[in-house]
Each structure stands twice: as C-alpha cells, then as structure tokens.
CSV table of C-alpha atoms in Angstrom, one decimal:
chain,number,residue,atom,x,y,z
A,1,MET,CA,58.6,-21.0,47.2
A,2,SER,CA,57.1,-18.0,50.0
A,3,ALA,CA,57.6,-18.4,53.3
A,4,GLU,CA,54.0,-16.8,53.4
A,5,LEU,CA,52.6,-20.3,50.9
A,6,MET,CA,54.1,-22.2,53.1
A,7,PRO,CA,51.3,-22.8,56.4
A,8,ILE,CA,48.9,-23.2,53.3
A,9,ILE,CA,50.6,-25.3,52.0
A,10,ALA,CA,51.0,-27.6,54.7
A,11,PHE,CA,47.3,-27.5,55.9
A,12,ILE,CA,46.3,-28.2,52.4
A,13,SER,CA,48.5,-31.8,52.5
A,14,GLY,CA,47.2,-32.0,55.9
A,15,ALA,CA,43.8,-32.0,54.7
A,16,MET,CA,44.3,-34.8,52.0
A,17,VAL,CA,46.2,-37.3,54.3
A,18,ALA,CA,43.1,-36.4,57.1
A,19,ALA,CA,40.2,-37.1,53.8
A,20,ILE,CA,42.4,-40.8,52.9
A,21,LEU,CA,42.7,-41.8,56.2
A,22,SER,CA,39.2,-41.6,56.6
A,23,SER,CA,37.9,-42.8,53.2
A,24,LEU,CA,40.6,-46.2,54.2
A,25,THR,CA,39.3,-46.7,57.5
A,26,VAL,CA,36.0,-46.5,56.3
A,27,SER,CA,35.9,-48.9,53.6
A,28,ARG,CA,37.7,-51.3,56.1
A,29,ALA,CA,35.2,-50.8,58.4
A,30,ALA,CA,32.5,-51.7,56.0
A,31,ARG,CA,34.3,-55.1,54.5
A,32,LEU,CA,34.8,-56.5,58.2
A,33,GLN,CA,31.0,-55.9,58.6
A,34,GLN,CA,30.1,-57.7,54.7
A,35,GLU,CA,32.9,-60.1,56.5
A,36,ILE,CA,30.7,-60.7,59.3
A,37,LEU,CA,27.5,-60.8,57.9
A,38,LYS,CA,29.2,-63.5,55.4
A,39,ARG,CA,30.9,-66.0,58.1
A,40,GLY,CA,29.0,-65.2,61.3
A,41,GLN,CA,26.7,-66.7,63.3
A,42,ASP,CA,22.4,-65.6,63.9
A,43,ALA,CA,21.1,-64.6,66.7
A,44,HIS,CA,19.1,-62.2,68.1
A,45,GLY,CA,19.0,-59.4,69.4
A,46,ARG,CA,17.0,-56.5,70.8
A,47,ILE,CA,18.1,-52.2,70.0
A,48,LEU,CA,19.0,-50.8,72.9
A,49,HIS,CA,19.7,-46.9,71.9
A,50,ILE,CA,20.5,-45.3,68.1
A,51,TRP,CA,22.5,-42.0,67.7
A,52,ARG,CA,21.9,-40.3,65.2
A,53,PRO,CA,24.5,-37.4,64.6
A,54,LYS,CA,23.8,-33.7,63.7
A,55,LEU,CA,27.4,-33.5,61.6
A,56,ARG,CA,27.0,-34.0,58.8
A,57,GLY,CA,28.7,-37.1,56.8
A,58,ALA,CA,28.8,-39.2,60.1
A,59,PHE,CA,27.5,-42.4,60.6
A,60,ALA,CA,24.3,-43.4,63.0
A,61,ARG,CA,25.3,-45.8,65.8
A,62,ILE,CA,22.6,-48.3,66.8
A,63,TYR,CA,23.3,-50.1,69.9
A,64,PHE,CA,21.9,-53.2,70.3
A,65,GLU,CA,22.3,-56.8,72.8
A,66,PHE,CA,22.5,-60.2,71.9
A,67,GLU,CA,23.3,-63.6,74.0
A,68,PRO,CA,26.1,-65.7,71.8
A,69,VAL,CA,25.7,-69.5,71.9
A,70,GLY,CA,27.4,-70.7,74.7
A,71,MET,CA,28.5,-67.8,76.3
A,72,GLU,CA,26.0,-66.3,79.9
A,73,GLY,CA,25.0,-62.6,79.6
A,74,PRO,CA,24.1,-61.0,76.8
A,75,VAL,CA,26.9,-58.7,74.6
A,76,ARG,CA,26.4,-55.5,73.8
A,77,GLY,CA,27.6,-53.9,70.3
A,78,CYS,CA,27.0,-51.4,68.9
A,79,HIS,CA,26.5,-51.0,64.7
A,80,ILE,CA,27.6,-48.2,62.4
A,81,ASP,CA,25.0,-47.5,59.9
A,82,ARG,CA,27.5,-46.4,57.0
A,83,ARG,CA,24.3,-45.2,54.7
A,84,PRO,CA,24.4,-42.1,54.1
A,85,ALA,CA,22.2,-39.8,56.0
A,86,ASP,CA,19.5,-39.0,53.8
A,87,GLU,CA,18.6,-42.5,52.6
A,88,LEU,CA,17.1,-44.0,54.0
A,89,ARG,CA,16.2,-42.5,58.0
A,90,ALA,CA,13.5,-43.9,58.2
A,91,SER,CA,14.6,-47.8,58.1
A,92,LEU,CA,16.2,-47.4,61.0
A,93,PRO,CA,15.1,-50.0,63.7
A,94,ALA,CA,13.4,-48.8,67.0
A,95,VAL,CA,14.5,-48.8,70.5
A,96,GLY,CA,13.1,-52.3,71.7
A,97,THR,CA,13.1,-54.4,68.4
A,98,MET,CA,14.2,-57.7,68.0
A,99,VAL,CA,16.7,-58.3,65.1
A,100,ALA,CA,18.4,-60.2,63.0
A,101,VAL,CA,22.6,-59.9,64.6
A,102,ARG,CA,25.4,-61.9,62.7
A,103,TYR,CA,28.0,-62.3,65.4
A,104,LEU,CA,31.9,-63.7,64.9
A,105,PRO,CA,31.9,-66.9,67.0
A,106,GLU,CA,35.4,-66.4,68.1
A,107,GLN,CA,34.8,-63.1,68.4
A,108,PRO,CA,30.9,-62.0,69.8
A,109,LYS,CA,32.0,-58.3,70.3
A,110,GLN,CA,32.2,-58.2,66.4
A,111,ALA,CA,28.9,-58.1,65.7
A,112,VAL,CA,26.8,-56.0,63.5
A,113,ILE,CA,22.7,-55.9,62.7
A,114,ALA,CA,22.4,-58.7,59.9
A,115,ARG,CA,19.6,-56.4,57.3
A,116,LEU,CA,21.4,-52.1,57.6
A,117,VAL,CA,24.3,-54.9,55.7
A,118,SER,CA,23.0,-57.1,53.1
A,119,ARG,CA,22.4,-54.6,50.7
A,120,PHE,CA,25.5,-53.5,50.4
A,121,THR,CA,27.1,-57.2,50.0
A,122,ASP,CA,28.1,-58.7,46.3
C-alpha cells in the first residue's frame, strides 16, 4: 500500500467511525425520549424558545419550562425534535404555547414534549 494513500484511508475511516457513533447517539437519545414518554409523569409546560438550525441534518431544539409535582419553582428543559427538518416544520409549537410535558419524577430535567414524541412510539 502506498504511503500516499494512507491519509485518504485514515480520513475515510475516521468519517465512517464518526457517522456510526453519531447514529448510535441519535438512536440512544430517541429511545430515551420514548422511555420518558412511557414512564414519565404528566405536567403542563410553556414554550420559551425555539432554535431552528441552519445546518442540514441538525435537529430543532425547543426550550420549555414546567413545574414538576413536589418541586418549588419551574424546571427548564430542552426537547430535541428528531424529525427531519423538511417534515412537518409547521407543527412545532409557537413560543408561549402551553404544552403537555412528560418527565421522569426521579430526574425532572429528563423531560420531553409529549406530542412531539408520541408518533415514534410502538
């Protein structure tokens, strides 16, 4: 194998490893969202901010706050909308909208906006 090909092979190998790790991370995060939806406790939340990425392939982030049962003061969370950017862009809630939130009672910061996850459940 030529020494000139080594940097190219290293680059391609690195890109493949990065793509695989990225895919695994996204899958793990989607499973966590589904788990929160299944086991979580209900609360009402309010949308604070929506960040729509300019980079293709990145996910929108919806920042919200809610008040878990038994806690003083609101908890702020970030829901990552894992749908493709082209799909149902208009379905994101508007800033200030009240939404149904599901959260893990033992970890209230682990929360999702229920209607944005429910279509992915079995």
